Short mmCIF file of C-alpha atoms in Angstrom, two decimals:
data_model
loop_
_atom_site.label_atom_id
_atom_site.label_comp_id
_atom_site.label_asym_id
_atom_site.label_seq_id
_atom_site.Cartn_x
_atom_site.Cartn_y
_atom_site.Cartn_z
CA UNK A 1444 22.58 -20.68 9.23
CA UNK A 1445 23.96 -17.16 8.51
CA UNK A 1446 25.24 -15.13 11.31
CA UNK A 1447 23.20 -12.36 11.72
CA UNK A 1448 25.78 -9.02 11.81
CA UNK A 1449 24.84 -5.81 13.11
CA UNK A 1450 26.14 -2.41 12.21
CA UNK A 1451 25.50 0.32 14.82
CA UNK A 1452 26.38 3.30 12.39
CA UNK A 1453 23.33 1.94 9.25
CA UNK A 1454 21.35 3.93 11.30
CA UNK A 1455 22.99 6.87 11.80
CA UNK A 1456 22.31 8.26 8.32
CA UNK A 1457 18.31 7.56 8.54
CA UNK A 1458 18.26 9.09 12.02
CA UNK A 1459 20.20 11.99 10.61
CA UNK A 1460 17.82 12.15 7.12
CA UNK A 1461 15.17 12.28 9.58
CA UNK A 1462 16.44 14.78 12.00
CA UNK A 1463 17.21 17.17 9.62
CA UNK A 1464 13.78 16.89 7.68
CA UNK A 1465 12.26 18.02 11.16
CA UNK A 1466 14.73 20.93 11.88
CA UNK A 1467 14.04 22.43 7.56
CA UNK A 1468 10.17 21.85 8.78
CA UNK A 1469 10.48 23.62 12.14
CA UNK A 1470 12.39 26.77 10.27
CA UNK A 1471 9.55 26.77 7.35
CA UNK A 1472 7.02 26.78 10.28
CA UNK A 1473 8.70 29.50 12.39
CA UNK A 1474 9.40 32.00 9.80
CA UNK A 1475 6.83 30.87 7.46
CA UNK A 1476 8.10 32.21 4.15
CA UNK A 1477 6.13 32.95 1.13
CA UNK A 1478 8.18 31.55 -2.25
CA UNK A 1479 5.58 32.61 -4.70
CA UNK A 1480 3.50 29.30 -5.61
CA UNK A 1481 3.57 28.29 -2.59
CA UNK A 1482 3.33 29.56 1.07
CA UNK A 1483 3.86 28.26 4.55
CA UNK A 1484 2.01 30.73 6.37
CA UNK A 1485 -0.56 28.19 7.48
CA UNK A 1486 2.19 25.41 8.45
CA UNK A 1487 1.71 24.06 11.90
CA UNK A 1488 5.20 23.36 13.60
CA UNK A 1489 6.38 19.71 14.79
CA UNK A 1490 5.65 21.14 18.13
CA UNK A 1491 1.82 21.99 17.56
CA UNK A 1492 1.40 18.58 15.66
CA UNK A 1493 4.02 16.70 18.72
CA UNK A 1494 1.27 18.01 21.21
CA UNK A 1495 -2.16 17.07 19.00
CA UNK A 1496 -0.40 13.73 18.55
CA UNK A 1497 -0.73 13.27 21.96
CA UNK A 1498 -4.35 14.80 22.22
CA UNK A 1499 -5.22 11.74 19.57
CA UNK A 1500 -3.26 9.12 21.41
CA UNK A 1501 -5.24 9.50 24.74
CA UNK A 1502 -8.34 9.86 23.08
CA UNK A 1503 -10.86 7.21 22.79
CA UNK A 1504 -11.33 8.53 18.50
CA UNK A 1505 -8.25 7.28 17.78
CA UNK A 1506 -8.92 3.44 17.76
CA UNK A 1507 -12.06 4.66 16.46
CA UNK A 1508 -11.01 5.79 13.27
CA UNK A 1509 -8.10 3.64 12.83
CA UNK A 1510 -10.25 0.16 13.48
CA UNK A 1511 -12.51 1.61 10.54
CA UNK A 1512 -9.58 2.16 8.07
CA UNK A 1513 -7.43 -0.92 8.99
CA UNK A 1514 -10.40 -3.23 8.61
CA UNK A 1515 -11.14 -1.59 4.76
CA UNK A 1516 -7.66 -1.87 4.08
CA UNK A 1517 -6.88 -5.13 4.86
CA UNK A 1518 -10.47 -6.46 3.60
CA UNK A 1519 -10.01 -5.10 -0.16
CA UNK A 1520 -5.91 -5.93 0.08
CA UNK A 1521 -7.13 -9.35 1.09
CA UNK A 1522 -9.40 -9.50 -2.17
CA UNK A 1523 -6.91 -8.19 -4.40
CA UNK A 1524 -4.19 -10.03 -3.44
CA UNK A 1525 -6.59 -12.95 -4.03
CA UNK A 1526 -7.67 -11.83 -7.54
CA UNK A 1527 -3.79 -10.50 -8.93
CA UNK A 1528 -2.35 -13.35 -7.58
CA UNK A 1529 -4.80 -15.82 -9.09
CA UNK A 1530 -5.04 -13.69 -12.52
CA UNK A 1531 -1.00 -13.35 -12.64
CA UNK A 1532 -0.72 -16.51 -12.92
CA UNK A 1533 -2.82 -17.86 -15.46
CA UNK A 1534 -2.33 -15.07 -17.33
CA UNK A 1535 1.86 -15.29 -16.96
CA UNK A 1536 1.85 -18.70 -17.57
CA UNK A 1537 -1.12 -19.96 -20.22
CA UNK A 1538 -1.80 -18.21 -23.20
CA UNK A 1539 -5.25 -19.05 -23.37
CA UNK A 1540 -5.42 -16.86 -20.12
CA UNK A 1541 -3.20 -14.53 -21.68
CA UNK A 1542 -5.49 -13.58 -25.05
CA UNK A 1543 -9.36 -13.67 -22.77
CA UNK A 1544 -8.32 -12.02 -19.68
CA UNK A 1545 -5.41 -9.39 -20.09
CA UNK A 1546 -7.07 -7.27 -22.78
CA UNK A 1547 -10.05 -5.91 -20.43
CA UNK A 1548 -7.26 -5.94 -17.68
CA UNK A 1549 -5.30 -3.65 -19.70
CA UNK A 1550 -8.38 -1.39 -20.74
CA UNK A 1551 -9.37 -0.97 -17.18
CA UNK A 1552 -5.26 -0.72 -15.56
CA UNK A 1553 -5.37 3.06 -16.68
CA UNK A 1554 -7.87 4.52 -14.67
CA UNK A 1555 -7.16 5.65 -11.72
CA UNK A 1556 -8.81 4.69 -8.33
CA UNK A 1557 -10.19 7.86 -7.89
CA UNK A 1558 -12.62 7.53 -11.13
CA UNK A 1559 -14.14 4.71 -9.89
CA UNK A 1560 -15.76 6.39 -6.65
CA UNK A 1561 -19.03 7.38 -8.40
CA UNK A 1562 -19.59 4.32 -10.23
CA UNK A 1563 -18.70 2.20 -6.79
CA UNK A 1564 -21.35 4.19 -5.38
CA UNK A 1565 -23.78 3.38 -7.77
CA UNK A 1566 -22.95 -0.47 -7.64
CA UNK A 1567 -22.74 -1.14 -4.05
CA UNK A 1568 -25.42 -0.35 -1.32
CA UNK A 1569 -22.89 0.69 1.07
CA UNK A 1570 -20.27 3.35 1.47
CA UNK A 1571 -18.45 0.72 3.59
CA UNK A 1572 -19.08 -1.31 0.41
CA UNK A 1573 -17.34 0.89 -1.92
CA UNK A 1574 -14.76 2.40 -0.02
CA UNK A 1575 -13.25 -1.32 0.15
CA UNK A 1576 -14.14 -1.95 -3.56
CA UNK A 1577 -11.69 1.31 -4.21
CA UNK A 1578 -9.01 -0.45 -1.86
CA UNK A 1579 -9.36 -3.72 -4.08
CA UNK A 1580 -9.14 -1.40 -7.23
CA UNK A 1581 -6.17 0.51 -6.20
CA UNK A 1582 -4.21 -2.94 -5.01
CA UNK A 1583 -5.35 -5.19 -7.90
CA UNK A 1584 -3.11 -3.82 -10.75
CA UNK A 1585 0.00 -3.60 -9.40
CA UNK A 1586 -0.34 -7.45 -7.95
CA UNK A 1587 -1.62 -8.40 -11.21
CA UNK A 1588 1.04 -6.85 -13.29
CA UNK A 1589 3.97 -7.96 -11.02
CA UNK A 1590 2.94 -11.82 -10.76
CA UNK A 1591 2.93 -11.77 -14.63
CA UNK A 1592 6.31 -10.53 -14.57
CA UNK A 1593 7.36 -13.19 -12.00
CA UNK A 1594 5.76 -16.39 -14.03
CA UNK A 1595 7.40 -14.83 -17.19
CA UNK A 1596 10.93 -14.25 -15.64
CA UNK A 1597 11.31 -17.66 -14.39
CA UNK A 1598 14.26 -19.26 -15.93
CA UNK A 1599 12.82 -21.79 -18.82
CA UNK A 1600 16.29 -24.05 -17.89
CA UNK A 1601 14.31 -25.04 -14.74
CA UNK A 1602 10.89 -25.69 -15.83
CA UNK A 1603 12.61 -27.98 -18.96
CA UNK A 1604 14.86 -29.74 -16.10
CA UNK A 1605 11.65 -30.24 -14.30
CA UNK A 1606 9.86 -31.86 -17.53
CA UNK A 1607 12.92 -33.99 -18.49
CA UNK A 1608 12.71 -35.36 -14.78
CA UNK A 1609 9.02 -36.53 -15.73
CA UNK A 1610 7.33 -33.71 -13.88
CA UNK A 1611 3.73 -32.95 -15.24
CA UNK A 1612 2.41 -30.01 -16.19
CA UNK A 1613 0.47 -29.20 -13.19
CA UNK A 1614 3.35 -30.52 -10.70
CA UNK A 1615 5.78 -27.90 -12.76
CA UNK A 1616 3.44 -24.98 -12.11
CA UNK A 1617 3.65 -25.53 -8.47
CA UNK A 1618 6.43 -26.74 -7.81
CA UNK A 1619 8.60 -24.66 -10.18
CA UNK A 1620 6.48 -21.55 -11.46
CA UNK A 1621 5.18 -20.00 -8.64
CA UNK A 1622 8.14 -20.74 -6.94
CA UNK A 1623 10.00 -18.77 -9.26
CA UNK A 1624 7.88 -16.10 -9.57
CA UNK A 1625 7.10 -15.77 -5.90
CA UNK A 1626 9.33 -13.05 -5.19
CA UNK A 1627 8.26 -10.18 -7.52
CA UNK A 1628 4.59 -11.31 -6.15
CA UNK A 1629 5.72 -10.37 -2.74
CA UNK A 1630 7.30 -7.22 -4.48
CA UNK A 1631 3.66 -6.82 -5.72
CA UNK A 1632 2.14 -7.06 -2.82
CA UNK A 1633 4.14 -4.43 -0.86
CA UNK A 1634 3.40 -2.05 -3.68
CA UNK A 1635 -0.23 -2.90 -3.68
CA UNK A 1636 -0.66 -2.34 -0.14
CA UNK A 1637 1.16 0.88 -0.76
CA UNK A 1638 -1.48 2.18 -2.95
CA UNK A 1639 -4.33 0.72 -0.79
CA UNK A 1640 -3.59 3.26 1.66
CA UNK A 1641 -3.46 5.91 -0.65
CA UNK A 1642 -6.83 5.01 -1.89
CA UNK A 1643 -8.49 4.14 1.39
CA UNK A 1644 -7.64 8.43 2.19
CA UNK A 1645 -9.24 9.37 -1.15
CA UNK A 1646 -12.05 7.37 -0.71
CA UNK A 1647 -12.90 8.33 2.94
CA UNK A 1648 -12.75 11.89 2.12
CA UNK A 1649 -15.20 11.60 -0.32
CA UNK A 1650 -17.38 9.31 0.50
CA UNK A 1651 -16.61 8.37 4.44
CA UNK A 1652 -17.68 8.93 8.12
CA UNK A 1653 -15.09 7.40 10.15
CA UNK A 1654 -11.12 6.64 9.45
CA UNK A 1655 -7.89 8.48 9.27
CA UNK A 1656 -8.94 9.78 5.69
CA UNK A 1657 -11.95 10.96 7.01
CA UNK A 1658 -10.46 12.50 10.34
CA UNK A 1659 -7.50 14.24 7.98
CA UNK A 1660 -10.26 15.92 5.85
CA UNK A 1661 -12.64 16.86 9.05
CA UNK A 1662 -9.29 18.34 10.65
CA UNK A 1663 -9.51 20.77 6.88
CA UNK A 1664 -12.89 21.71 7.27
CA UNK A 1665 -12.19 22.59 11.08
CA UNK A 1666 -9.15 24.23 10.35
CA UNK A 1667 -7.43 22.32 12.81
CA UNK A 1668 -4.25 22.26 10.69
CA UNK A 1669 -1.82 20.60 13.16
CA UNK A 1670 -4.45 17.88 13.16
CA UNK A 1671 -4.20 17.41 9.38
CA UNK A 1672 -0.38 16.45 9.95
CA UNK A 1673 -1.00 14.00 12.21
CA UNK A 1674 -3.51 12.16 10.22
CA UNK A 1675 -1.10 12.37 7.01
CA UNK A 1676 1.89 10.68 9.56
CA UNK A 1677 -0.33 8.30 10.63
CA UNK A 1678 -0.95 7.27 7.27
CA UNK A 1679 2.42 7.17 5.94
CA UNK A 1680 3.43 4.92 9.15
CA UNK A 1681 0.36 2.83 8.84
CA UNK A 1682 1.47 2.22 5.13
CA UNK A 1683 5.20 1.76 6.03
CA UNK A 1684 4.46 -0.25 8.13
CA UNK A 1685 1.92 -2.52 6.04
CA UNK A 1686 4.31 -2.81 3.39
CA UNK A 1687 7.11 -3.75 5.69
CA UNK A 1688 5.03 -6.31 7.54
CA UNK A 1689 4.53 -8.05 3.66
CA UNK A 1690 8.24 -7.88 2.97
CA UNK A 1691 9.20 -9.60 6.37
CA UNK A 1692 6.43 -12.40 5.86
CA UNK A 1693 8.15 -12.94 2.19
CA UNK A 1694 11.70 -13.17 3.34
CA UNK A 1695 10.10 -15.57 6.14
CA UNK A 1696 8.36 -17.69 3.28
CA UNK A 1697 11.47 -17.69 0.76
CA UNK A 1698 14.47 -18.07 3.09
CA UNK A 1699 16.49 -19.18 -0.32
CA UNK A 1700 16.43 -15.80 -1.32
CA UNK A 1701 18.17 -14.62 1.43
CA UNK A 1702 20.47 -17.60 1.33
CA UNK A 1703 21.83 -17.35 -2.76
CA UNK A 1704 22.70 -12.81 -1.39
#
């Protein structure tokens, strides 16, 4: 087992990143300069958004919102980790796959997340419906693409030592492929929940009633602008967060990558 070492100063240089990116916001927020294109006359300082942090935390809208937009993230991640992982590797590792399945994929990879909101409405009943189906969309493609790199990067030494041991075909795709290609699907995976986020947002704003989206965009029209902050840190640490739950549950699945570092 490795030892486990711990440097006291690998934090200094975040905490220092991050301390500084508060003090450049508190002086654009104080004296509010106007550069030309753009203007921080309207920016709410990290005190005024400290302070409606706190308004949100004791109040009862906050689990509100955020049971609404953790349930539609995790319900279309869970379906498009599903689909890209399942797709990736047929496609990655059978060319049959490969020559009926990619070529749609790779018409429909393009467009963005956001271009599918009218059409979602159309095909679902729901808003809750689509709003998920935009999740799936946004996660889907960037699963998909990196378990296709994973099955093609594993090294071919391994699946022939595996075949002149007398392994069959099936017994080398599980026990060697996706294996092999399990780490750039985790990589996948972080990405994809990374995106799922940033579609969830676009989706409630358009189309939603409840969720941190939906609250960010209400804060707009109410011109409660220290509000708007809040809801944009809460959904960059709700996404950080995601993604670095996925990346701990890898290393925690594949402890030989940490072992051949």
């Amino acid at each position: 087992m490795r030892a486990l070492h711990l440097n006291p100063a690998a934090g200094v240089l975040p905490a220092a990143s991050l301390l500084a990116s508060v003090l450049l916001w508190h002086l654009l927020a104080t004296y509010k300069p106007h550069l030309g294109l753009v203007t921080f006359a309207n920016a709410p300082s990290p005190r005024e958004v400290w302070e409606a942090g706190q308004a949100l935390v004791q109040s009862p809208k906050l689990l509100f919102h955020l049971g609404h937009s953790l349930y539609r993230v995790f319900a279309g991640f869970a379906a498009a980790a599903i689909a890209g992982i399942a797709l990736g590797l047929a496609i990655g590792r059978f060319g049959w796959a490969r020559g009926t399945l990619l070529p749609p994929l790779e018409v429909l990879r393009p467009i963005p997340a956001v271009a599918w909101i009218p059409l979602s409405v159309l095909l679902f009943p729901s808003s809750e419906a689509s709003m998920m189906f935009i999740t799936f969309v946004g996660a889907l493609f960037p699963i998909l693409l990196a378990t296709i790199h994973g099955v093609e990067g594993v090294d071919a030494r391994l699946i022939a030592s595996a075949r002149s041991l007398g392994a069959r075909r099936w017994r080398v795709f599980a026990e060697v492929v996706v294996p092999g290609a399990a780490p750039a699907i985790v990589t996948g995976l972080a990405i994809g929940m990374g995106t799922c986020w940033f579609c969830l947002v676009t989706a409630e704003m358009i189309s939603g009633q409840f969720g941190i989206g939906y609250y960010t965009w209400e804060s707009y029209t109410l011109q409660n602008y220290a509000n708007i902050v809040v809801g944009m840190l809460l959904i960059g640490v709700l996404g950080m967060g995601s993604s670095a739950l996925i990346r701990a549950l890898g290393r925690l699945a594949m402890p030989w990558q940490g072992a051949t570092r």
